[in-house]
């Protein structure tokens, strides 16, 4: 659960499964198994979920551009952010904002 809190507090920074496993003092593969068992998804899927939740909040509550929101939630490439957002949420960031 400490790794879940870490992800929620640092979602905008780049990190990977190995870093999270080190924080938990576990091997990467065992960390992934335990994380999925307790959280219900892989660490990478959870990071994406946290980032998309924050992006949806920013789209609803701010006037930031999609590129600014992408950067805010940890994506360096706004086009990649839009692709991931669309795959995860089912609509583009602009469509979500306008709905």
PDB file of N, CA and C in Angstrom:
ATOM      1  N   UNK A   1       0.824  -1.199   0.000  1.00  0.00           N
ATOM      2  CA  UNK A   1       0.000   0.000   0.000  1.00  0.00           C
ATOM      3  C   UNK A   1       0.869   1.264   0.000  1.00  0.00           C
ATOM      4  N   UNK A   2       2.079   1.148   0.515  1.00  0.00           N
ATOM      5  CA  UNK A   2       2.986   2.294   0.469  1.00  0.00           C
ATOM      6  C   UNK A   2       3.293   2.687  -0.973  1.00  0.00           C
ATOM      7  N   UNK A   3       3.422   1.696  -1.843  1.00  0.00           N
ATOM      8  CA  UNK A   3       3.672   1.993  -3.256  1.00  0.00           C
ATOM      9  C   UNK A   3       2.464   2.656  -3.903  1.00  0.00           C
ATOM     10  N   UNK A   4       1.270   2.278  -3.497  1.00  0.00           N
ATOM     11  CA  UNK A   4       0.056   2.914  -4.020  1.00  0.00           C
ATOM     12  C   UNK A   4       0.061   4.388  -3.632  1.00  0.00           C
ATOM     13  N   UNK A   5       0.368   4.679  -2.380  1.00  0.00           N
ATOM     14  CA  UNK A   5       0.445   6.076  -1.936  1.00  0.00           C
ATOM     15  C   UNK A   5       1.533   6.828  -2.695  1.00  0.00           C
ATOM     16  N   UNK A   6       2.671   6.170  -2.898  1.00  0.00           N
ATOM     17  CA  UNK A   6       3.762   6.804  -3.640  1.00  0.00           C
ATOM     18  C   UNK A   6       3.304   7.162  -5.051  1.00  0.00           C
ATOM     19  N   UNK A   7       2.643   6.241  -5.723  1.00  0.00           N
ATOM     20  CA  UNK A   7       2.139   6.495  -7.075  1.00  0.00           C
ATOM     21  C   UNK A   7       1.174   7.670  -7.056  1.00  0.00           C
ATOM     22  N   UNK A   8       0.262   7.689  -6.119  1.00  0.00           N
ATOM     23  CA  UNK A   8      -0.739   8.757  -6.053  1.00  0.00           C
ATOM     24  C   UNK A   8      -0.123  10.119  -5.769  1.00  0.00           C
ATOM     25  N   UNK A   9       1.003  10.152  -5.087  1.00  0.00           N
ATOM     26  CA  UNK A   9       1.657  11.414  -4.771  1.00  0.00           C
ATOM     27  C   UNK A   9       2.657  11.851  -5.842  1.00  0.00           C
ATOM     28  N   UNK A  10       3.154  10.912  -6.649  1.00  0.00           N
ATOM     29  CA  UNK A  10       4.213  11.216  -7.613  1.00  0.00           C
ATOM     30  C   UNK A  10       3.859  10.795  -9.036  1.00  0.00           C
ATOM     31  N   UNK A  11       2.583  10.724  -9.351  1.00  0.00           N
ATOM     32  CA  UNK A  11       2.137  10.234 -10.660  1.00  0.00           C
ATOM     33  C   UNK A  11       2.682  11.051 -11.828  1.00  0.00           C
ATOM     34  N   UNK A  12       3.033  12.299 -11.590  1.00  0.00           N
ATOM     35  CA  UNK A  12       3.491  13.145 -12.692  1.00  0.00           C
ATOM     36  C   UNK A  12       4.975  12.938 -13.022  1.00  0.00           C
ATOM     37  N   UNK A  13       5.672  12.195 -12.191  1.00  0.00           N
ATOM     38  CA  UNK A  13       7.095  11.942 -12.425  1.00  0.00           C
ATOM     39  C   UNK A  13       7.262  10.616 -13.158  1.00  0.00           C
ATOM     40  N   UNK A  14       8.276  10.528 -14.005  1.00  0.00           N
ATOM     41  CA  UNK A  14       8.525   9.248 -14.668  1.00  0.00           C
ATOM     42  C   UNK A  14       9.117   8.243 -13.684  1.00  0.00           C
ATOM     43  N   UNK A  15       8.576   7.049 -13.668  1.00  0.00           N
ATOM     44  CA  UNK A  15       9.146   5.956 -12.892  1.00  0.00           C
ATOM     45  C   UNK A  15       8.677   4.653 -13.500  1.00  0.00           C
ATOM     46  N   UNK A  16       9.282   3.580 -13.075  1.00  0.00           N
ATOM     47  CA  UNK A  16       8.931   2.290 -13.647  1.00  0.00           C
ATOM     48  C   UNK A  16       8.745   1.253 -12.556  1.00  0.00           C
ATOM     49  N   UNK A  17       8.391   0.070 -12.991  1.00  0.00           N
ATOM     50  CA  UNK A  17       8.116  -1.022 -12.066  1.00  0.00           C
ATOM     51  C   UNK A  17       9.327  -1.354 -11.211  1.00  0.00           C
ATOM     52  N   UNK A  18      10.524  -1.296 -11.791  1.00  0.00           N
ATOM     53  CA  UNK A  18      11.730  -1.615 -11.029  1.00  0.00           C
ATOM     54  C   UNK A  18      11.930  -0.658  -9.865  1.00  0.00           C
ATOM     55  N   UNK A  19      11.658   0.608 -10.095  1.00  0.00           N
ATOM     56  CA  UNK A  19      11.788   1.597  -9.020  1.00  0.00           C
ATOM     57  C   UNK A  19      10.795   1.303  -7.900  1.00  0.00           C
ATOM     58  N   UNK A  20       9.560   0.997  -8.273  1.00  0.00           N
ATOM     59  CA  UNK A  20       8.547   0.676  -7.260  1.00  0.00           C
ATOM     60  C   UNK A  20       8.931  -0.593  -6.503  1.00  0.00           C
ATOM     61  N   UNK A  21       9.436  -1.581  -7.208  1.00  0.00           N
ATOM     62  CA  UNK A  21       9.854  -2.831  -6.558  1.00  0.00           C
ATOM     63  C   UNK A  21      10.979  -2.568  -5.558  1.00  0.00           C
ATOM     64  N   UNK A  22      11.929  -1.714  -5.935  1.00  0.00           N
ATOM     65  CA  UNK A  22      13.016  -1.366  -5.008  1.00  0.00           C
ATOM     66  C   UNK A  22      12.464  -0.705  -3.756  1.00  0.00           C
ATOM     67  N   UNK A  23      11.465   0.165  -3.924  1.00  0.00           N
ATOM     68  CA  UNK A  23      10.874   0.838  -2.764  1.00  0.00           C
ATOM     69  C   UNK A  23      10.233  -0.168  -1.820  1.00  0.00           C
ATOM     70  N   UNK A  24       9.715  -1.259  -2.382  1.00  0.00           N
ATOM     71  CA  UNK A  24       9.069  -2.293  -1.574  1.00  0.00           C
ATOM     72  C   UNK A  24      10.048  -3.389  -1.156  1.00  0.00           C
ATOM     73  N   UNK A  25      11.308  -3.256  -1.550  1.00  0.00           N
ATOM     74  CA  UNK A  25      12.354  -4.248  -1.260  1.00  0.00           C
ATOM     75  C   UNK A  25      11.979  -5.639  -1.781  1.00  0.00           C
ATOM     76  N   UNK A  26      11.469  -5.656  -3.024  1.00  0.00           N
ATOM     77  CA  UNK A  26      11.069  -6.914  -3.656  1.00  0.00           C
ATOM     78  C   UNK A  26      11.659  -6.971  -5.060  1.00  0.00           C
ATOM     79  N   UNK A  27      11.728  -8.174  -5.613  1.00  0.00           N
ATOM     80  CA  UNK A  27      12.108  -8.293  -7.013  1.00  0.00           C
ATOM     81  C   UNK A  27      10.977  -7.727  -7.868  1.00  0.00           C
ATOM     82  N   UNK A  28      11.289  -7.320  -9.071  1.00  0.00           N
ATOM     83  CA  UNK A  28      10.286  -6.723  -9.951  1.00  0.00           C
ATOM     84  C   UNK A  28       9.129  -7.668 -10.227  1.00  0.00           C
ATOM     85  N   UNK A  29       9.443  -8.913 -10.516  1.00  0.00           N
ATOM     86  CA  UNK A  29       8.378  -9.857 -10.856  1.00  0.00           C
ATOM     87  C   UNK A  29       7.496 -10.162  -9.650  1.00  0.00           C
ATOM     88  N   UNK A  30       8.088 -10.365  -8.478  1.00  0.00           N
ATOM     89  CA  UNK A  30       7.288 -10.654  -7.287  1.00  0.00           C
ATOM     90  C   UNK A  30       6.473  -9.428  -6.883  1.00  0.00           C
ATOM     91  N   UNK A  31       7.064  -8.262  -7.020  1.00  0.00           N
ATOM     92  CA  UNK A  31       6.332  -7.028  -6.737  1.00  0.00           C
ATOM     93  C   UNK A  31       5.086  -6.940  -7.611  1.00  0.00           C
ATOM     94  N   UNK A  32       5.239  -7.211  -8.910  1.00  0.00           N
ATOM     95  CA  UNK A  32       4.096  -7.138  -9.827  1.00  0.00           C
ATOM     96  C   UNK A  32       3.004  -8.128  -9.443  1.00  0.00           C
ATOM     97  N   UNK A  33       3.398  -9.324  -9.048  1.00  0.00           N
ATOM     98  CA  UNK A  33       2.426 -10.335  -8.636  1.00  0.00           C
ATOM     99  C   UNK A  33       1.657  -9.861  -7.412  1.00  0.00           C
ATOM    100  N   UNK A  34       2.377  -9.382  -6.398  1.00  0.00           N
ATOM    101  CA  UNK A  34       1.713  -8.917  -5.176  1.00  0.00           C
ATOM    102  C   UNK A  34       0.862  -7.679  -5.438  1.00  0.00           C
ATOM    103  N   UNK A  35       1.369  -6.758  -6.232  1.00  0.00           N
ATOM    104  CA  UNK A  35       0.621  -5.540  -6.530  1.00  0.00           C
ATOM    105  C   UNK A  35      -0.705  -5.893  -7.193  1.00  0.00           C
ATOM    106  N   UNK A  36      -0.651  -6.764  -8.174  1.00  0.00           N
ATOM    107  CA  UNK A  36      -1.873  -7.148  -8.885  1.00  0.00           C
ATOM    108  C   UNK A  36      -2.842  -7.871  -7.957  1.00  0.00           C
ATOM    109  N   UNK A  37      -2.322  -8.689  -7.069  1.00  0.00           N
ATOM    110  CA  UNK A  37      -3.164  -9.423  -6.125  1.00  0.00           C
ATOM    111  C   UNK A  37      -3.917  -8.462  -5.196  1.00  0.00           C
ATOM    112  N   UNK A  38      -3.239  -7.432  -4.715  1.00  0.00           N
ATOM    113  CA  UNK A  38      -3.847  -6.535  -3.739  1.00  0.00           C
ATOM    114  C   UNK A  38      -4.583  -5.349  -4.353  1.00  0.00           C
ATOM    115  N   UNK A  39      -4.134  -4.898  -5.519  1.00  0.00           N
ATOM    116  CA  UNK A  39      -4.736  -3.711  -6.126  1.00  0.00           C
ATOM    117  C   UNK A  39      -5.710  -4.083  -7.244  1.00  0.00           C
ATOM    118  N   UNK A  40      -5.472  -5.208  -7.896  1.00  0.00           N
ATOM    119  CA  UNK A  40      -6.382  -5.657  -8.941  1.00  0.00           C
ATOM    120  C   UNK A  40      -5.928  -5.347 -10.358  1.00  0.00           C
ATOM    121  N   UNK A  41      -4.770  -4.706 -10.496  1.00  0.00           N
ATOM    122  CA  UNK A  41      -4.215  -4.418 -11.821  1.00  0.00           C
ATOM    123  C   UNK A  41      -2.709  -4.309 -11.677  1.00  0.00           C
ATOM    124  N   UNK A  42      -2.021  -4.266 -12.814  1.00  0.00           N
ATOM    125  CA  UNK A  42      -0.561  -4.158 -12.775  1.00  0.00           C
ATOM    126  C   UNK A  42      -0.150  -2.764 -12.319  1.00  0.00           C
ATOM    127  N   UNK A  43       1.092  -2.602 -11.874  1.00  0.00           N
ATOM    128  CA  UNK A  43       1.560  -1.265 -11.480  1.00  0.00           C
ATOM    129  C   UNK A  43       1.437  -0.245 -12.612  1.00  0.00           C
ATOM    130  N   UNK A  44       1.773  -0.639 -13.829  1.00  0.00           N
ATOM    131  CA  UNK A  44       1.692   0.287 -14.964  1.00  0.00           C
ATOM    132  C   UNK A  44       0.241   0.693 -15.222  1.00  0.00           C
ATOM    133  N   UNK A  45      -0.671  -0.263 -15.147  1.00  0.00           N
ATOM    134  CA  UNK A  45      -2.090   0.049 -15.329  1.00  0.00           C
ATOM    135  C   UNK A  45      -2.578   0.996 -14.236  1.00  0.00           C
ATOM    136  N   UNK A  46      -2.093   0.808 -13.018  1.00  0.00           N
ATOM    137  CA  UNK A  46      -2.520   1.675 -11.918  1.00  0.00           C
ATOM    138  C   UNK A  46      -1.999   3.101 -12.116  1.00  0.00           C
ATOM    139  N   UNK A  47      -0.754   3.232 -12.536  1.00  0.00           N
ATOM    140  CA  UNK A  47      -0.196   4.562 -12.804  1.00  0.00           C
ATOM    141  C   UNK A  47      -1.035   5.259 -13.871  1.00  0.00           C
ATOM    142  N   UNK A  48      -1.366   4.531 -14.922  1.00  0.00           N
ATOM    143  CA  UNK A  48      -2.186   5.107 -15.989  1.00  0.00           C
ATOM    144  C   UNK A  48      -3.544   5.525 -15.454  1.00  0.00           C
ATOM    145  N   UNK A  49      -4.154   4.698 -14.623  1.00  0.00           N
ATOM    146  CA  UNK A  49      -5.461   5.023 -14.044  1.00  0.00           C
ATOM    147  C   UNK A  49      -5.392   6.296 -13.208  1.00  0.00           C
ATOM    148  N   UNK A  50      -4.376   6.415 -12.372  1.00  0.00           N
ATOM    149  CA  UNK A  50      -4.215   7.604 -11.538  1.00  0.00           C
ATOM    150  C   UNK A  50      -4.014   8.836 -12.417  1.00  0.00           C
ATOM    151  N   UNK A  51      -3.189   8.710 -13.435  1.00  0.00           N
ATOM    152  CA  UNK A  51      -2.943   9.842 -14.337  1.00  0.00           C
ATOM    153  C   UNK A  51      -4.216  10.246 -15.085  1.00  0.00           C
ATOM    154  N   UNK A  52      -4.988   9.282 -15.535  1.00  0.00           N
ATOM    155  CA  UNK A  52      -6.220   9.591 -16.270  1.00  0.00           C
ATOM    156  C   UNK A  52      -7.264  10.215 -15.339  1.00  0.00           C
ATOM    157  N   UNK A  53      -7.346   9.746 -14.110  1.00  0.00           N
ATOM    158  CA  UNK A  53      -8.276  10.353 -13.145  1.00  0.00           C
ATOM    159  C   UNK A  53      -7.935  11.823 -12.920  1.00  0.00           C
ATOM    160  N   UNK A  54      -6.653  12.109 -12.757  1.00  0.00           N
ATOM    161  CA  UNK A  54      -6.225  13.503 -12.555  1.00  0.00           C
ATOM    162  C   UNK A  54      -6.466  14.327 -13.811  1.00  0.00           C
ATOM    163  N   UNK A  55      -6.205  13.742 -14.980  1.00  0.00           N
ATOM    164  CA  UNK A  55      -6.439  14.455 -16.237  1.00  0.00           C
ATOM    165  C   UNK A  55      -7.917  14.792 -16.392  1.00  0.00           C
ATOM    166  N   UNK A  56      -8.796  13.849 -16.062  1.00  0.00           N
ATOM    167  CA  UNK A  56     -10.238  14.122 -16.160  1.00  0.00           C
ATOM    168  C   UNK A  56     -10.632  15.255 -15.218  1.00  0.00           C
ATOM    169  N   UNK A  57     -10.059  15.256 -14.020  1.00  0.00           N
ATOM    170  CA  UNK A  57     -10.349  16.324 -13.068  1.00  0.00           C
ATOM    171  C   UNK A  57      -9.896  17.675 -13.628  1.00  0.00           C
ATOM    172  N   UNK A  58      -8.693  17.721 -14.180  1.00  0.00           N
ATOM    173  CA  UNK A  58      -8.183  18.970 -14.743  1.00  0.00           C
ATOM    174  C   UNK A  58      -9.002  19.423 -15.952  1.00  0.00           C
ATOM    175  N   UNK A  59      -9.437  18.482 -16.767  1.00  0.00           N
ATOM    176  CA  UNK A  59     -10.263  18.841 -17.921  1.00  0.00           C
ATOM    177  C   UNK A  59     -11.598  19.444 -17.478  1.00  0.00           C
ATOM    178  N   UNK A  60     -12.152  18.927 -16.389  1.00  0.00           N
ATOM    179  CA  UNK A  60     -13.423  19.442 -15.868  1.00  0.00           C
ATOM    180  C   UNK A  60     -13.270  20.773 -15.156  1.00  0.00           C
ATOM    181  N   UNK A  61     -12.176  20.944 -14.420  1.00  0.00           N
ATOM    182  CA  UNK A  61     -12.081  22.046 -13.464  1.00  0.00           C
ATOM    183  C   UNK A  61     -11.117  23.168 -13.862  1.00  0.00           C
ATOM    184  N   UNK A  62     -10.425  23.033 -14.968  1.00  0.00           N
ATOM    185  CA  UNK A  62      -9.455  24.068 -15.325  1.00  0.00           C
ATOM    186  C   UNK A  62      -9.616  24.465 -16.791  1.00  0.00           C
ATOM    187  N   UNK A  63      -8.922  25.515 -17.133  1.00  0.00           N
ATOM    188  CA  UNK A  63      -8.878  25.966 -18.520  1.00  0.00           C
ATOM    189  C   UNK A  63      -7.532  25.649 -19.162  1.00  0.00           C
ATOM    190  N   UNK A  64      -6.749  24.779 -18.539  1.00  0.00           N
ATOM    191  CA  UNK A  64      -5.457  24.396 -19.091  1.00  0.00           C
ATOM    192  C   UNK A  64      -5.651  23.723 -20.436  1.00  0.00           C
ATOM    193  N   UNK A  65      -4.688  23.909 -21.326  1.00  0.00           N
ATOM    194  CA  UNK A  65      -4.752  23.239 -22.622  1.00  0.00           C
ATOM    195  C   UNK A  65      -4.502  21.745 -22.430  1.00  0.00           C
ATOM    196  N   UNK A  66      -4.845  20.971 -23.431  1.00  0.00           N
ATOM    197  CA  UNK A  66      -4.610  19.525 -23.374  1.00  0.00           C
ATOM    198  C   UNK A  66      -3.113  19.251 -23.233  1.00  0.00           C
ATOM    199  N   UNK A  67      -2.288  20.018 -23.907  1.00  0.00           N
ATOM    200  CA  UNK A  67      -0.836  19.843 -23.801  1.00  0.00           C
ATOM    201  C   UNK A  67      -0.351  20.131 -22.378  1.00  0.00           C
ATOM    202  N   UNK A  68      -0.892  21.168 -21.755  1.00  0.00           N
ATOM    203  CA  UNK A  68      -0.505  21.491 -20.370  1.00  0.00           C
ATOM    204  C   UNK A  68      -0.962  20.393 -19.415  1.00  0.00           C
ATOM    205  N   UNK A  69      -2.143  19.870 -19.632  1.00  0.00           N
ATOM    206  CA  UNK A  69      -2.641  18.783 -18.781  1.00  0.00           C
ATOM    207  C   UNK A  69      -1.789  17.539 -18.975  1.00  0.00           C
ATOM    208  N   UNK A  70      -1.434  17.247 -20.212  1.00  0.00           N
ATOM    209  CA  UNK A  70      -0.569  16.092 -20.484  1.00  0.00           C
ATOM    210  C   UNK A  70       0.720  16.205 -19.676  1.00  0.00           C
ATOM    211  N   UNK A  71       1.336  17.357 -19.704  1.00  0.00           N
ATOM    212  CA  UNK A  71       2.565  17.576 -18.950  1.00  0.00           C
ATOM    213  C   UNK A  71       2.330  17.459 -17.452  1.00  0.00           C
ATOM    214  N   UNK A  72       1.238  18.031 -16.991  1.00  0.00           N
ATOM    215  CA  UNK A  72       0.895  18.012 -15.559  1.00  0.00           C
ATOM    216  C   UNK A  72       0.744  16.589 -15.022  1.00  0.00           C
ATOM    217  N   UNK A  73       0.224  15.682 -15.838  1.00  0.00           N
ATOM    218  CA  UNK A  73      -0.016  14.317 -15.359  1.00  0.00           C
ATOM    219  C   UNK A  73       1.089  13.339 -15.762  1.00  0.00           C
ATOM    220  N   UNK A  74       2.200  13.864 -16.282  1.00  0.00           N
ATOM    221  CA  UNK A  74       3.365  13.016 -16.485  1.00  0.00           C
ATOM    222  C   UNK A  74       3.627  12.528 -17.891  1.00  0.00           C
ATOM    223  N   UNK A  75       2.985  13.108 -18.884  1.00  0.00           N
ATOM    224  CA  UNK A  75       3.233  12.726 -20.267  1.00  0.00           C
ATOM    225  C   UNK A  75       4.060  13.809 -20.946  1.00  0.00           C
ATOM    226  N   UNK A  76       5.144  13.421 -21.573  1.00  0.00           N
ATOM    227  CA  UNK A  76       5.971  14.392 -22.282  1.00  0.00           C
ATOM    228  C   UNK A  76       5.410  14.711 -23.655  1.00  0.00           C
ATOM    229  N   UNK A  77       4.660  13.791 -24.227  1.00  0.00           N
ATOM    230  CA  UNK A  77       4.127  13.951 -25.575  1.00  0.00           C
ATOM    231  C   UNK A  77       2.604  14.089 -25.521  1.00  0.00           C
ATOM    232  N   UNK A  78       2.066  15.256 -25.848  1.00  0.00           N
ATOM    233  CA  UNK A  78       0.615  15.454 -25.786  1.00  0.00           C
ATOM    234  C   UNK A  78      -0.171  14.532 -26.723  1.00  0.00           C
ATOM    235  N   UNK A  79       0.414  14.183 -27.855  1.00  0.00           N
ATOM    236  CA  UNK A  79      -0.277  13.265 -28.764  1.00  0.00           C
ATOM    237  C   UNK A  79      -0.393  11.867 -28.163  1.00  0.00           C
ATOM    238  N   UNK A  80       0.669  11.423 -27.511  1.00  0.00           N
ATOM    239  CA  UNK A  80       0.623  10.123 -26.835  1.00  0.00           C
ATOM    240  C   UNK A  80      -0.386  10.174 -25.682  1.00  0.00           C
ATOM    241  N   UNK A  81      -0.387  11.274 -24.946  1.00  0.00           N
ATOM    242  CA  UNK A  81      -1.375  11.444 -23.879  1.00  0.00           C
ATOM    243  C   UNK A  81      -2.791  11.314 -24.441  1.00  0.00           C
ATOM    244  N   UNK A  82      -3.069  11.998 -25.543  1.00  0.00           N
ATOM    245  CA  UNK A  82      -4.405  11.945 -26.139  1.00  0.00           C
ATOM    246  C   UNK A  82      -4.766  10.527 -26.556  1.00  0.00           C
ATOM    247  N   UNK A  83      -3.809   9.800 -27.094  1.00  0.00           N
ATOM    248  CA  UNK A  83      -4.060   8.416 -27.496  1.00  0.00           C
ATOM    249  C   UNK A  83      -4.377   7.538 -26.280  1.00  0.00           C
ATOM    250  N   UNK A  84      -3.575   7.660 -25.223  1.00  0.00           N
ATOM    251  CA  UNK A  84      -3.805   6.875 -24.006  1.00  0.00           C
ATOM    252  C   UNK A  84      -5.134   7.270 -23.369  1.00  0.00           C
ATOM    253  N   UNK A  85      -5.431   8.565 -23.325  1.00  0.00           N
ATOM    254  CA  UNK A  85      -6.688   9.047 -22.753  1.00  0.00           C
ATOM    255  C   UNK A  85      -7.869   8.448 -23.517  1.00  0.00           C
ATOM    256  N   UNK A  86      -7.807   8.504 -24.831  1.00  0.00           N
ATOM    257  CA  UNK A  86      -8.895   7.997 -25.660  1.00  0.00           C
ATOM    258  C   UNK A  86      -9.076   6.490 -25.466  1.00  0.00           C
ATOM    259  N   UNK A  87      -7.983   5.747 -25.395  1.00  0.00           N
ATOM    260  CA  UNK A  87      -8.066   4.302 -25.167  1.00  0.00           C
ATOM    261  C   UNK A  87      -8.634   3.994 -23.788  1.00  0.00           C
ATOM    262  N   UNK A  88      -8.255   4.776 -22.791  1.00  0.00           N
ATOM    263  CA  UNK A  88      -8.682   4.515 -21.415  1.00  0.00           C
ATOM    264  C   UNK A  88     -10.106   4.972 -21.134  1.00  0.00           C
ATOM    265  N   UNK A  89     -10.468   6.141 -21.639  1.00  0.00           N
ATOM    266  CA  UNK A  89     -11.733   6.781 -21.277  1.00  0.00           C
ATOM    267  C   UNK A  89     -12.800   6.576 -22.356  1.00  0.00           C
ATOM    268  N   UNK A  90     -12.381   6.414 -23.594  1.00  0.00           N
ATOM    269  CA  UNK A  90     -13.336   6.166 -24.669  1.00  0.00           C
ATOM    270  C   UNK A  90     -13.681   7.375 -25.513  1.00  0.00           C
ATOM    271  N   UNK A  91     -13.216   8.532 -25.105  1.00  0.00           N
ATOM    272  CA  UNK A  91     -13.399   9.764 -25.876  1.00  0.00           C
ATOM    273  C   UNK A  91     -12.097  10.549 -25.816  1.00  0.00           C
ATOM    274  N   UNK A  92     -11.929  11.488 -26.746  1.00  0.00           N
ATOM    275  CA  UNK A  92     -10.726  12.317 -26.726  1.00  0.00           C
ATOM    276  C   UNK A  92     -10.795  13.294 -25.550  1.00  0.00           C
ATOM    277  N   UNK A  93      -9.658  13.849 -25.156  1.00  0.00           N
ATOM    278  CA  UNK A  93      -9.685  14.844 -24.078  1.00  0.00           C
ATOM    279  C   UNK A  93     -10.613  16.024 -24.386  1.00  0.00           C
ATOM    280  N   UNK A  94     -10.597  16.498 -25.615  1.00  0.00           N
ATOM    281  CA  UNK A  94     -11.474  17.625 -25.980  1.00  0.00           C
ATOM    282  C   UNK A  94     -12.949  17.236 -25.887  1.00  0.00           C
ATOM    283  N   UNK A  95     -13.279  16.040 -26.357  1.00  0.00           N
ATOM    284  CA  UNK A  95     -14.670  15.568 -26.260  1.00  0.00           C
ATOM    285  C   UNK A  95     -15.092  15.444 -24.796  1.00  0.00           C
ATOM    286  N   UNK A  96     -14.178  14.943 -23.949  1.00  0.00           N
ATOM    287  CA  UNK A  96     -14.476  14.821 -22.530  1.00  0.00           C
ATOM    288  C   UNK A  96     -14.744  16.183 -21.916  1.00  0.00           C
ATOM    289  N   UNK A  97     -13.902  17.136 -22.235  1.00  0.00           N
ATOM    290  CA  UNK A  97     -14.057  18.491 -21.689  1.00  0.00           C
ATOM    291  C   UNK A  97     -15.383  19.108 -22.136  1.00  0.00           C
ATOM    292  N   UNK A  98     -15.782  18.897 -23.375  1.00  0.00           N
ATOM    293  CA  UNK A  98     -16.989  19.512 -23.917  1.00  0.00           C
ATOM    294  C   UNK A  98     -18.274  18.787 -23.516  1.00  0.00           C
ATOM    295  N   UNK A  99     -18.161  17.607 -22.966  1.00  0.00           N
ATOM    296  CA  UNK A  99     -19.366  16.824 -22.605  1.00  0.00           C
ATOM    297  C   UNK A  99     -20.017  17.347 -21.338  1.00  0.00           C
TER     298      UNK A  99
END
